[in-house]
Amino acid sequence: MQLSEKPIWILALLLSLTFCSAADKPKDSKADNVGKTSNEQLRPPTENLDLTMYQRIRDEGLSHSHVMDYASGLIDGIGPRLTGSPNLKRANEWTRDQFAAMGCSNAHLEDWGEFGMGWRQLNTWARMVSPDSAVFIAQALPWSPSSHGPVSGNAVWVDAKEEKGLEKYKGRLAGKIIFFGPMREVKPVDKPLWVRRDDADLKGTVGYPVHVGKRDEAFDDFFVSLQFREKAGQFFSAEHAIAVVVPSRDGRGAGGSGGTIFDDGGSGMGWFTYRREHAEPLPIVVTAIENYGRVYRLLKANVPVTVELDVETEFTGDHEHGFDTIAEIPGVDPKLKDEVVMVGGHLDSWASGTGATDNGAGAVVAMEVMRVLNTLRVQPRRTIRVGLWTGEEQGEFGSYGYVKQHFGYAPLSTAPDQLALPEFVRKPAGPVELKPDQQKISGYFNLDNGTGKIRGIYLQQNAAVGPIFDQWIQPLKDLDVSAITMQDTDGTDHEAFDSVGIPGFQFVQDMLDYGSRTHHSNMDVYERLQADDLAQAAVVEAIFVYNTAMRDQMLPRKPLPHPELEEKRQAPLKVMPGAEAKEE
């Protein structure tokens, strides 16, 4: 039958199907992307994954891992790496030289600015002399002055939480050793201190928490308490006390017991004790809770206690600068080589252990990522750049300093009350100011939650990147990588990138004993590292970095943040009919 002989309704149907087919035909994304930068191009629904490279990275990273060689060199060979210390300087130089030796280009150190005092602990001991003799588990608080030899004095427990509580101790502290801080309950360890995330825990991480109400003010209260502690330290010095002993805090699951002590800035007499103008006025040590508890109970029972201690420390300068270690694998694509993907972690640590899980683990994993990619002689389209940051423990200084120099920053308030706070909690004073290179960085990947294997990734509320990462992790499911969560996570260096609109990500990790006994403690040592987990983490991170470097488009971005509007957004609305304005 000829076409002209078909019924009219059949012709109409054929025409409609023809038009529908044309409308439903996928757009030619390559044609639409002509003339656009890689950050402006349309993103395909399906990622073009190089599964051969997946396998090559897995084989090199799992079967020929050198992550523990880097770990021993950094953690055993150099040791604790307090910001401003001689050991951190050694670590900066050693990592720079290691990057050059593995084949990276442009391995160098970048100065992020003046930090404060250089310091190191040489030796510390403390003991009870009477009514019995007992050796304490104790270490100096970072930036404690030296006692200049053994000192001895009667112990006094000071019970004060605010300035007026100190008044009753006037004239009573000369020649005394102050025990300062409440005696906490020491609960039994009735649950494992070393745990992996199970399905229920990962489900909780993936689920987005919804909470309407007043924000948690615990962080604000913490810094208010530190301001009081600085005044208390000055009071003790003015009253001619000779030293201060503080109790170790607890860890998750009662992990802060049995000889584990946590030794960081939160235990000192103020936050800014690394600056000469806020320096600790007296030698100060942290001791195991069991040692502290014995003295506390004796004093509460009116039994005189004599304590002897020796704090040997050394200051190496008042105006030490901080440096980041930077190195690259250059991009080769003529159009994309000026764009960058970054990977990193922080190199500094606290001083009582050797900084193994916090964050030697993240640093050596980043080193292993670069070694694996160099060994495989990858030819990335974009430049792959590694950054090992310093000053993270005092306020993420290294990463924020690098981001400010290269990509942009949010101005901070200089009001007197704000200058008394660390930079990372100060209020913004204006909108984000960007530099041209902010448009040339596709993303930053960070590792800083201990030695546990990677189980997924935090999206930092970047919904557009979720479908991309979901495709990336499908071939990694057998490595236990599954969790993609819209949640934010904070407290580490990806925040610096996120703060100026750059996609910055922290990985979800198995916690193991990170929160219970290694985070900032004397137990943060090489033996706490898990070789298999670190090898897995290096493989996963290398694949994320490689995929970012090779895709046609940059990773999608969230809208540019406006921190200067946050206080206004949190202000209560005036919605109540008949409400009158409050009198000033």
Coordinates of C-alpha atoms in Angstrom, one line a residue:
M1 CA 0.0 0.0 0.0
Q2 CA 1.4 3.5 -0.9
L3 CA 1.8 6.2 1.7
S4 CA -0.9 8.3 0.2
E5 CA -3.4 5.5 0.8
K6 CA -2.7 5.3 4.6
P7 CA -5.4 6.6 6.9
I8 CA -4.8 10.2 8.2
W9 CA -4.4 9.1 11.8
I10 CA -1.5 6.8 10.8
L11 CA 0.2 9.8 9.1
A12 CA -0.3 11.9 12.2
L13 CA 1.1 9.2 14.5
L14 CA 4.2 8.8 12.3
L15 CA 4.8 12.5 12.3
S16 CA 4.4 12.8 16.1
L17 CA 6.8 9.9 16.7
T18 CA 9.3 11.6 14.4
F19 CA 9.2 14.8 16.3
C20 CA 9.3 13.1 19.7
S21 CA 12.3 11.1 18.6
A22 CA 14.1 14.2 17.6
A23 CA 13.3 15.9 20.9
D24 CA 14.4 12.9 23.0
K25 CA 17.7 12.5 21.2
P26 CA 20.5 13.2 23.6
K27 CA 22.3 16.5 23.0
D28 CA 25.7 16.5 21.6
S29 CA 27.5 17.7 24.7
K30 CA 30.8 18.1 22.8
A31 CA 29.1 20.5 20.4
D32 CA 27.6 22.4 23.3
N33 CA 30.9 22.6 25.1
V34 CA 32.8 24.3 22.2
G35 CA 34.5 27.5 23.4
K36 CA 33.7 26.9 27.1
T37 CA 36.2 26.4 29.9
S38 CA 36.2 23.0 31.6
N39 CA 34.3 24.5 34.6
E40 CA 31.5 25.7 32.3
Q41 CA 31.0 22.7 30.2
L42 CA 28.0 20.4 30.4
R43 CA 28.7 17.3 32.4
P44 CA 27.8 13.9 30.9
P45 CA 25.6 11.6 32.9
T46 CA 28.0 8.7 32.6
E47 CA 31.7 9.0 33.7
N48 CA 34.3 7.8 31.3
L49 CA 36.3 5.5 33.7
D50 CA 39.7 4.1 32.8
L51 CA 39.3 0.7 34.4
T52 CA 42.7 -0.4 33.2
M53 CA 44.2 2.4 35.2
Y54 CA 42.1 1.4 38.2
Q55 CA 43.7 -2.0 38.0
R56 CA 47.2 -0.6 37.6
I57 CA 46.8 1.7 40.6
R58 CA 45.4 -1.2 42.7
D59 CA 48.3 -3.5 41.8
E60 CA 51.0 -0.9 42.5
G61 CA 49.4 0.4 45.7
L62 CA 48.4 -3.0 47.2
S63 CA 51.1 -5.4 45.9
H64 CA 54.1 -3.0 46.0
S65 CA 53.2 -0.5 48.7
H66 CA 55.8 1.7 50.3
V67 CA 53.5 3.6 52.6
M68 CA 55.0 2.1 55.7
D69 CA 58.5 3.0 54.6
Y70 CA 57.4 6.6 54.4
A71 CA 55.7 6.2 57.8
S72 CA 58.8 4.9 59.5
G73 CA 61.0 7.6 58.0
L74 CA 58.6 10.3 59.1
I75 CA 57.4 8.9 62.5
D76 CA 60.4 7.0 63.8
G77 CA 63.2 8.9 62.0
I78 CA 61.9 12.5 62.7
G79 CA 59.3 12.0 65.5
P80 CA 56.8 14.6 66.9
R81 CA 56.4 17.6 64.6
L82 CA 55.0 20.5 66.7
T83 CA 54.4 23.6 64.6
G84 CA 57.4 25.9 64.7
S85 CA 59.7 23.1 66.1
P86 CA 63.0 21.9 64.6
N87 CA 61.5 18.5 64.0
L88 CA 58.8 20.0 61.8
K89 CA 61.5 21.9 59.8
R90 CA 63.2 18.5 59.3
A91 CA 59.9 17.0 58.2
N92 CA 59.3 19.8 55.6
E93 CA 62.7 19.3 54.1
W94 CA 62.5 15.5 54.2
T95 CA 59.1 15.4 52.4
R96 CA 60.3 17.9 49.8
D97 CA 63.3 15.7 49.1
Q98 CA 61.2 12.5 49.0
F99 CA 58.8 14.1 46.4
A100 CA 61.8 15.1 44.3
A101 CA 63.3 11.6 44.5
M102 CA 60.1 9.9 43.4
G103 CA 59.9 12.1 40.3
C104 CA 57.7 15.0 41.2
S105 CA 58.4 18.4 39.7
N106 CA 58.7 21.7 41.5
A107 CA 59.1 20.2 44.9
H108 CA 59.5 23.2 47.3
L109 CA 58.5 24.8 50.5
E110 CA 56.1 27.7 50.7
D111 CA 56.1 30.1 53.7
W112 CA 52.6 30.8 55.0
G113 CA 53.8 33.4 57.5
E114 CA 55.0 33.9 61.1
F115 CA 53.7 31.4 63.6
G116 CA 55.3 32.0 67.0
M117 CA 57.7 30.2 69.3
G118 CA 59.8 27.2 68.3
W119 CA 59.8 24.6 71.1
R120 CA 60.8 21.1 71.9
Q121 CA 60.6 18.8 74.9
L122 CA 63.9 17.2 76.0
N123 CA 62.8 15.4 79.1
T124 CA 60.0 15.5 81.7
W125 CA 59.4 13.5 84.8
A126 CA 57.2 13.9 87.9
R127 CA 56.7 11.9 91.0
M128 CA 55.1 12.0 94.4
V129 CA 57.6 12.2 97.2
S130 CA 55.3 12.0 100.3
P131 CA 53.3 10.6 102.0
D132 CA 54.5 7.8 99.6
S133 CA 56.8 7.6 96.6
A134 CA 55.1 7.1 93.2
V135 CA 56.3 7.7 89.7
F136 CA 53.9 9.6 87.5
I137 CA 53.1 9.1 83.8
A138 CA 53.6 12.8 82.7
Q139 CA 54.8 15.0 79.9
A140 CA 55.2 18.7 79.4
L141 CA 52.4 20.7 77.8
P142 CA 53.6 22.2 74.5
W143 CA 55.4 25.5 75.0
S144 CA 55.9 24.9 78.7
P145 CA 58.9 26.7 80.1
S146 CA 61.7 24.7 81.7
S147 CA 61.9 24.2 85.4
H148 CA 65.6 24.6 85.1
G149 CA 66.3 21.4 87.1
P150 CA 64.2 19.4 89.6
V151 CA 61.8 21.5 91.8
S152 CA 59.8 20.3 94.8
G153 CA 56.8 21.7 96.6
N154 CA 53.6 20.9 98.5
A155 CA 50.7 20.1 96.2
V156 CA 47.6 22.3 96.3
W157 CA 44.4 21.5 94.4
V158 CA 42.8 24.7 93.1
D159 CA 39.1 24.5 92.6
A160 CA 38.1 27.5 90.4
K161 CA 36.1 27.8 87.2
E162 CA 36.1 31.6 86.9
E163 CA 38.2 34.5 88.1
K164 CA 36.4 35.2 91.4
G165 CA 37.0 31.6 92.4
L166 CA 40.7 32.4 92.5
E167 CA 40.4 35.0 95.1
K168 CA 40.4 32.6 98.1
Y169 CA 43.9 31.4 97.1
K170 CA 45.6 34.7 97.4
G171 CA 48.7 34.4 99.6
R172 CA 48.4 30.6 99.8
L173 CA 50.3 29.4 96.7
A174 CA 53.9 30.6 97.1
G175 CA 56.3 27.7 96.6
K176 CA 53.4 25.3 95.8
I177 CA 52.8 22.9 92.9
I178 CA 49.3 23.6 91.6
F179 CA 47.0 20.7 90.7
F180 CA 44.5 22.5 88.4
G181 CA 41.4 20.8 87.0
P182 CA 38.5 18.7 88.2
M183 CA 39.0 15.0 88.9
R184 CA 36.8 13.2 86.4
E185 CA 35.2 9.8 86.9
V186 CA 37.3 7.0 85.5
K187 CA 34.9 4.5 84.0
P188 CA 35.8 0.9 83.2
V189 CA 36.7 0.1 79.6
D190 CA 33.7 -2.2 78.9
K191 CA 33.6 -1.7 75.1
P192 CA 36.3 -2.2 72.5
L193 CA 38.5 0.8 72.0
W194 CA 39.4 -0.3 68.5
V195 CA 36.3 -0.5 66.2
R196 CA 35.5 -0.5 62.5
R197 CA 32.4 1.1 61.1
D198 CA 29.6 -1.4 60.6
D199 CA 26.6 -1.1 58.3
A200 CA 24.5 0.7 61.0
D201 CA 27.3 3.2 61.6
L202 CA 27.8 3.9 57.9
K203 CA 24.0 4.3 57.5
G204 CA 24.1 7.0 60.2
T205 CA 27.0 8.7 58.4
V206 CA 25.2 8.7 55.1
G207 CA 21.9 9.9 56.5
Y208 CA 21.6 13.7 56.6
P209 CA 20.9 15.0 60.1
V210 CA 18.0 17.5 60.4
H211 CA 18.0 19.6 63.5
V212 CA 16.1 22.8 64.0
G213 CA 17.0 24.9 67.0
K214 CA 19.8 26.8 68.6
R215 CA 23.3 25.8 67.5
D216 CA 25.7 24.0 69.8
E217 CA 27.7 26.5 71.8
A218 CA 30.2 24.0 73.2
F219 CA 33.0 25.4 71.0
D220 CA 32.4 28.9 72.2
D221 CA 32.3 27.8 75.8
F222 CA 35.6 26.0 75.2
F223 CA 37.4 29.2 74.2
V224 CA 35.8 31.2 77.0
S225 CA 37.3 28.6 79.4
L226 CA 40.7 28.9 77.8
Q227 CA 40.6 32.7 78.3
F228 CA 39.9 32.1 82.0
R229 CA 42.7 29.5 82.2
E230 CA 45.2 32.1 80.8
K231 CA 44.2 34.5 83.6
A232 CA 44.5 31.7 86.1
G233 CA 48.1 30.9 84.9
Q234 CA 49.0 34.6 85.4
F235 CA 47.5 34.5 88.8
F236 CA 49.5 31.4 89.8
S237 CA 52.7 33.0 88.6
A238 CA 51.9 36.3 90.5
E239 CA 51.3 34.2 93.6
H240 CA 54.8 32.6 93.2
A241 CA 53.7 29.0 92.6
I242 CA 56.5 27.0 91.0
A243 CA 54.6 24.6 88.6
V244 CA 51.2 23.4 87.4
V245 CA 50.0 19.8 86.9
V246 CA 46.8 19.2 84.9
P247 CA 44.9 15.9 84.5
S248 CA 44.6 14.2 81.1
R249 CA 41.2 14.4 79.5
D250 CA 39.3 11.2 78.6
G251 CA 38.9 9.5 75.2
R252 CA 36.0 7.7 73.5
G253 CA 34.9 4.7 75.5
A254 CA 37.0 5.6 78.5
G255 CA 40.2 5.4 76.5
G256 CA 41.9 8.2 78.4
S257 CA 43.0 5.8 81.2
G258 CA 45.5 3.1 81.8
G259 CA 48.5 5.2 81.0
T260 CA 47.2 7.1 77.9
I261 CA 47.5 10.8 78.3
F262 CA 46.2 13.5 75.9
D263 CA 48.5 16.4 75.6
D264 CA 47.4 19.3 73.5
G265 CA 46.5 23.0 73.5
G266 CA 43.2 22.4 75.2
S267 CA 45.0 21.5 78.4
G268 CA 47.2 24.5 78.7
M269 CA 46.7 27.9 80.3
G270 CA 45.3 29.5 77.2
W271 CA 45.2 28.8 73.4
F272 CA 47.9 31.2 72.2
T273 CA 50.7 29.9 74.4
Y274 CA 52.9 29.6 71.3
R275 CA 53.1 33.4 71.1
R276 CA 55.6 35.1 73.4
E277 CA 53.0 37.6 74.6
H278 CA 50.7 34.7 75.8
A279 CA 53.5 32.4 77.0
E280 CA 52.9 29.9 79.7
P281 CA 54.3 31.6 82.9
L282 CA 55.0 28.4 84.8
P283 CA 56.3 24.9 84.0
I284 CA 53.2 22.8 83.2
V285 CA 52.7 19.1 82.8
V286 CA 49.8 16.8 82.0
T287 CA 49.7 13.5 84.0
A288 CA 47.7 10.3 83.8
I289 CA 44.3 10.6 85.4
E290 CA 45.1 7.8 87.9
N291 CA 48.2 9.7 89.1
Y292 CA 46.2 12.9 89.4
G293 CA 43.4 11.1 91.2
R294 CA 45.6 9.8 93.9
V295 CA 47.0 13.2 94.8
Y296 CA 43.5 14.7 94.5
R297 CA 42.0 12.2 97.0
L298 CA 44.8 12.7 99.5
L299 CA 44.5 16.4 99.4
K300 CA 40.7 16.2 99.8
A301 CA 41.4 14.1 102.9
N302 CA 43.7 16.8 104.2
V303 CA 46.8 14.7 103.8
P304 CA 49.8 16.8 102.9
V305 CA 51.4 15.8 99.5
T306 CA 54.8 16.7 98.3
V307 CA 55.6 16.5 94.5
E308 CA 58.8 16.8 92.7
L309 CA 59.2 17.3 88.9
D310 CA 61.7 18.3 86.3
V311 CA 60.7 19.9 83.0
E312 CA 63.5 20.1 80.5
T313 CA 62.3 22.1 77.4
E314 CA 64.0 24.3 74.9
F315 CA 62.8 27.4 73.0
T316 CA 64.3 27.8 69.5
G317 CA 63.0 31.2 68.5
D318 CA 60.2 33.6 69.1
H319 CA 59.2 34.3 65.5
E320 CA 59.3 31.0 63.7
H321 CA 57.6 30.8 60.3
G322 CA 55.4 28.0 59.1
F323 CA 56.0 26.2 55.7
D324 CA 54.0 23.9 53.5
T325 CA 55.6 21.2 51.4
I326 CA 54.4 21.4 47.7
A327 CA 55.1 19.2 44.7
E328 CA 53.5 18.4 41.3
I329 CA 53.0 16.0 38.5
P330 CA 52.6 18.3 35.5
G331 CA 49.6 18.1 33.3
V332 CA 50.1 17.4 29.6
D333 CA 46.8 18.4 28.0
P334 CA 47.4 21.7 26.1
K335 CA 44.0 23.0 27.2
L336 CA 43.8 21.6 30.7
K337 CA 47.4 21.5 32.0
D338 CA 47.1 24.9 33.8
E339 CA 44.2 23.4 35.8
V340 CA 45.0 21.6 39.1
V341 CA 43.7 18.8 41.3
M342 CA 45.2 18.7 44.8
V343 CA 45.7 16.1 47.4
G344 CA 47.1 16.4 50.9
G345 CA 47.0 16.2 54.7
H346 CA 48.7 18.0 57.6
L347 CA 52.3 17.3 58.5
D348 CA 52.4 18.8 61.9
S349 CA 51.5 17.0 65.1
W350 CA 51.4 17.4 68.9
A351 CA 54.5 16.4 70.9
S352 CA 53.7 13.6 73.4
G353 CA 53.7 10.8 70.8
T354 CA 55.2 10.8 67.3
G355 CA 52.2 12.0 65.3
A356 CA 51.5 8.7 63.6
T357 CA 47.7 8.7 63.2
D358 CA 47.3 12.5 63.5
N359 CA 48.3 13.1 60.9
G360 CA 51.4 11.2 59.8
A361 CA 48.9 8.7 58.3
G362 CA 47.4 11.3 56.0
A363 CA 50.7 12.7 55.1
V364 CA 52.3 9.4 54.1
V365 CA 49.2 8.3 52.2
A366 CA 49.5 11.5 50.2
M367 CA 53.1 10.7 49.6
E368 CA 52.2 7.2 48.5
V369 CA 49.6 8.6 46.1
M370 CA 52.2 10.6 44.4
R371 CA 54.7 7.7 44.4
V372 CA 52.1 5.4 42.8
L373 CA 51.2 7.8 40.1
N374 CA 54.9 8.6 39.4
T375 CA 55.8 4.9 39.3
L376 CA 53.0 4.3 36.8
R377 CA 54.2 7.3 34.7
V378 CA 50.8 8.7 34.4
Q379 CA 50.2 11.5 31.9
P380 CA 47.5 13.5 33.7
R381 CA 45.6 16.0 31.7
R382 CA 45.5 18.4 34.6
T383 CA 48.4 19.1 37.0
I384 CA 48.3 17.0 40.1
R385 CA 49.6 18.9 43.1
V386 CA 50.3 17.6 46.7
G387 CA 50.2 19.9 49.7
L388 CA 51.4 18.8 53.2
W389 CA 50.2 21.5 55.5
T390 CA 51.6 22.7 58.9
G391 CA 49.9 24.7 61.7
E392 CA 46.8 22.6 61.4
E393 CA 46.6 21.8 65.1
Q394 CA 46.6 25.5 66.0
G395 CA 44.1 26.7 63.4
E396 CA 44.7 25.2 60.0
F397 CA 47.2 27.9 59.3
G398 CA 49.1 26.2 56.5
S399 CA 46.1 25.3 54.3
Y400 CA 44.3 28.6 54.9
G401 CA 47.6 30.5 54.2
Y402 CA 48.1 28.6 51.0
V403 CA 44.6 29.1 49.9
K404 CA 44.8 32.8 50.7
Q405 CA 48.0 33.2 48.7
H406 CA 46.7 31.3 45.7
F407 CA 42.9 31.2 45.5
G408 CA 41.2 33.7 47.9
Y409 CA 40.0 34.4 51.4
A410 CA 37.2 35.7 53.5
P411 CA 38.3 38.8 55.5
L412 CA 38.0 38.4 59.3
S413 CA 36.8 40.8 61.9
T414 CA 39.4 42.8 63.7
A415 CA 37.1 43.8 66.6
P416 CA 38.9 43.5 70.0
D417 CA 36.8 40.6 71.2
Q418 CA 37.3 38.8 67.9
L419 CA 41.1 39.2 68.0
A420 CA 41.1 37.4 71.3
L421 CA 39.9 34.2 69.4
P422 CA 41.7 31.9 67.0
E423 CA 41.3 32.8 63.4
F424 CA 39.2 29.7 62.6
V425 CA 36.4 30.9 64.9
R426 CA 36.5 34.6 64.2
K427 CA 33.5 36.3 62.5
P428 CA 33.9 37.3 58.8
A429 CA 34.1 41.0 58.0
G430 CA 33.2 40.9 54.4
P431 CA 32.5 38.7 51.3
V432 CA 34.9 36.2 49.9
E433 CA 37.7 37.8 47.8
L434 CA 38.8 35.5 45.0
K435 CA 42.0 35.3 42.9
P436 CA 42.1 34.2 39.3
D437 CA 43.5 30.8 40.1
Q438 CA 40.4 29.9 42.1
Q439 CA 38.8 29.1 38.7
K440 CA 41.6 26.7 37.8
I441 CA 41.4 24.2 40.6
S442 CA 39.1 21.3 40.2
G443 CA 39.1 19.9 43.7
Y444 CA 41.1 19.0 46.8
F445 CA 41.1 15.6 48.6
N446 CA 42.2 15.3 52.3
L447 CA 42.8 12.5 54.7
D448 CA 42.9 13.3 58.5
N449 CA 40.9 10.9 60.6
G450 CA 43.6 8.4 61.6
T451 CA 45.0 5.2 60.1
G452 CA 41.7 3.5 59.2
K453 CA 40.8 2.5 55.6
I454 CA 38.6 4.7 53.5
R455 CA 34.9 3.8 53.6
G456 CA 33.5 6.7 51.5
I457 CA 33.6 10.4 51.2
Y458 CA 31.9 13.5 52.6
L459 CA 30.3 15.7 49.9
Q460 CA 30.3 18.9 52.0
Q461 CA 26.7 19.4 50.8
N462 CA 27.9 19.5 47.2
A463 CA 24.9 17.5 45.7
A464 CA 26.1 17.8 42.1
V465 CA 29.3 15.8 42.7
G466 CA 27.4 12.9 44.3
P467 CA 26.4 11.0 41.1
I468 CA 30.0 11.4 39.8
F469 CA 31.6 9.9 42.9
D470 CA 29.0 7.2 43.0
Q471 CA 30.2 6.0 39.6
W472 CA 33.8 6.3 40.7
I473 CA 33.4 4.0 43.7
Q474 CA 31.5 1.2 42.0
P475 CA 34.7 -0.6 41.0
L476 CA 36.0 0.0 44.6
K477 CA 33.2 -1.8 46.4
D478 CA 35.3 -4.8 47.0
L479 CA 37.7 -2.5 48.9
D480 CA 34.8 -1.6 51.3
V481 CA 34.3 1.8 49.8
S482 CA 30.5 2.6 49.7
A483 CA 29.5 5.6 51.8
I484 CA 28.6 8.9 50.0
T485 CA 27.2 11.4 52.4
M486 CA 25.9 14.9 51.9
Q487 CA 27.1 15.8 55.4
D488 CA 29.8 18.3 56.2
T489 CA 32.7 17.3 58.3
D490 CA 35.1 19.8 59.8
G491 CA 38.2 20.3 61.8
T492 CA 40.8 19.8 59.0
D493 CA 42.3 21.3 55.9
H494 CA 39.6 20.7 53.3
E495 CA 37.8 23.5 55.0
A496 CA 40.2 26.1 53.7
F497 CA 39.4 25.2 50.1
D498 CA 35.6 24.9 50.8
S499 CA 35.6 28.3 52.3
V500 CA 36.4 30.0 48.9
G501 CA 34.1 27.9 46.8
I502 CA 36.6 25.1 45.8
P503 CA 35.3 21.6 46.0
G504 CA 37.2 20.3 49.0
F505 CA 36.6 16.8 50.4
Q506 CA 37.5 14.7 53.4
F507 CA 37.2 10.9 53.2
V508 CA 35.1 8.8 55.6
Q509 CA 37.4 6.4 57.4
D510 CA 37.2 3.5 59.9
M511 CA 37.9 5.2 63.2
L512 CA 39.7 2.2 64.9
D513 CA 41.2 3.6 68.1
Y514 CA 41.7 7.2 66.8
G515 CA 39.1 8.8 69.1
S516 CA 39.6 6.5 72.0
R517 CA 43.4 6.6 72.5
T518 CA 45.6 8.0 69.8
H519 CA 44.3 11.5 68.9
H520 CA 46.8 14.0 70.4
S521 CA 48.0 11.4 72.9
N522 CA 51.3 9.7 74.0
M523 CA 50.0 6.6 72.2
D524 CA 50.0 8.2 68.8
V525 CA 53.0 6.1 67.6
Y526 CA 54.0 3.9 64.7
E527 CA 52.5 0.8 66.3
R528 CA 49.0 2.2 66.0
L529 CA 49.3 2.4 62.2
Q530 CA 47.5 -0.3 60.1
A531 CA 49.6 -1.1 57.0
D532 CA 46.8 -2.7 55.0
D533 CA 44.4 0.2 55.7
L534 CA 46.9 2.8 54.7
A535 CA 47.7 0.9 51.4
Q536 CA 43.9 0.8 50.7
A537 CA 43.6 4.5 51.5
A538 CA 46.4 5.4 49.1
V539 CA 44.8 3.4 46.3
V540 CA 41.4 4.9 46.7
E541 CA 42.8 8.4 47.0
A542 CA 45.0 8.0 44.0
I543 CA 42.0 6.9 41.9
F544 CA 40.0 9.9 43.0
V545 CA 42.9 12.2 42.1
Y546 CA 43.5 10.5 38.8
N547 CA 39.8 10.6 37.8
T548 CA 39.6 14.3 38.6
A549 CA 42.8 15.0 36.6
M550 CA 41.5 13.1 33.5
R551 CA 37.8 14.0 33.1
D552 CA 36.8 16.6 30.5
Q553 CA 35.1 18.8 33.0
M554 CA 36.2 20.1 36.4
L555 CA 34.2 18.9 39.4
P556 CA 30.9 20.8 39.9
R557 CA 30.9 23.5 42.5
K558 CA 28.5 24.7 45.1
P559 CA 27.4 28.3 45.0
L560 CA 30.1 30.7 46.3
P561 CA 29.8 30.9 50.2
H562 CA 28.8 34.2 51.8
P563 CA 30.0 33.9 55.4
E564 CA 29.4 37.6 55.9
L565 CA 25.6 36.9 55.7
E566 CA 25.6 34.1 58.2
E567 CA 24.9 36.2 61.3
K568 CA 22.0 37.9 59.6
R569 CA 20.6 34.5 58.5
Q570 CA 20.7 33.2 62.0
A571 CA 19.0 36.3 63.5
P572 CA 15.4 35.7 64.7
L573 CA 12.6 36.9 62.5
K574 CA 10.2 39.6 63.8
V575 CA 7.0 37.7 63.2
M576 CA 5.0 38.0 66.4
P577 CA 2.0 40.3 66.1
G578 CA 1.9 43.1 68.7
A579 CA 5.5 42.6 69.8
E580 CA 7.3 45.7 71.0
A581 CA 10.9 46.5 70.5
K582 CA 13.2 45.8 73.4
E583 CA 14.6 48.7 75.4
E584 CA 18.3 49.1 75.0

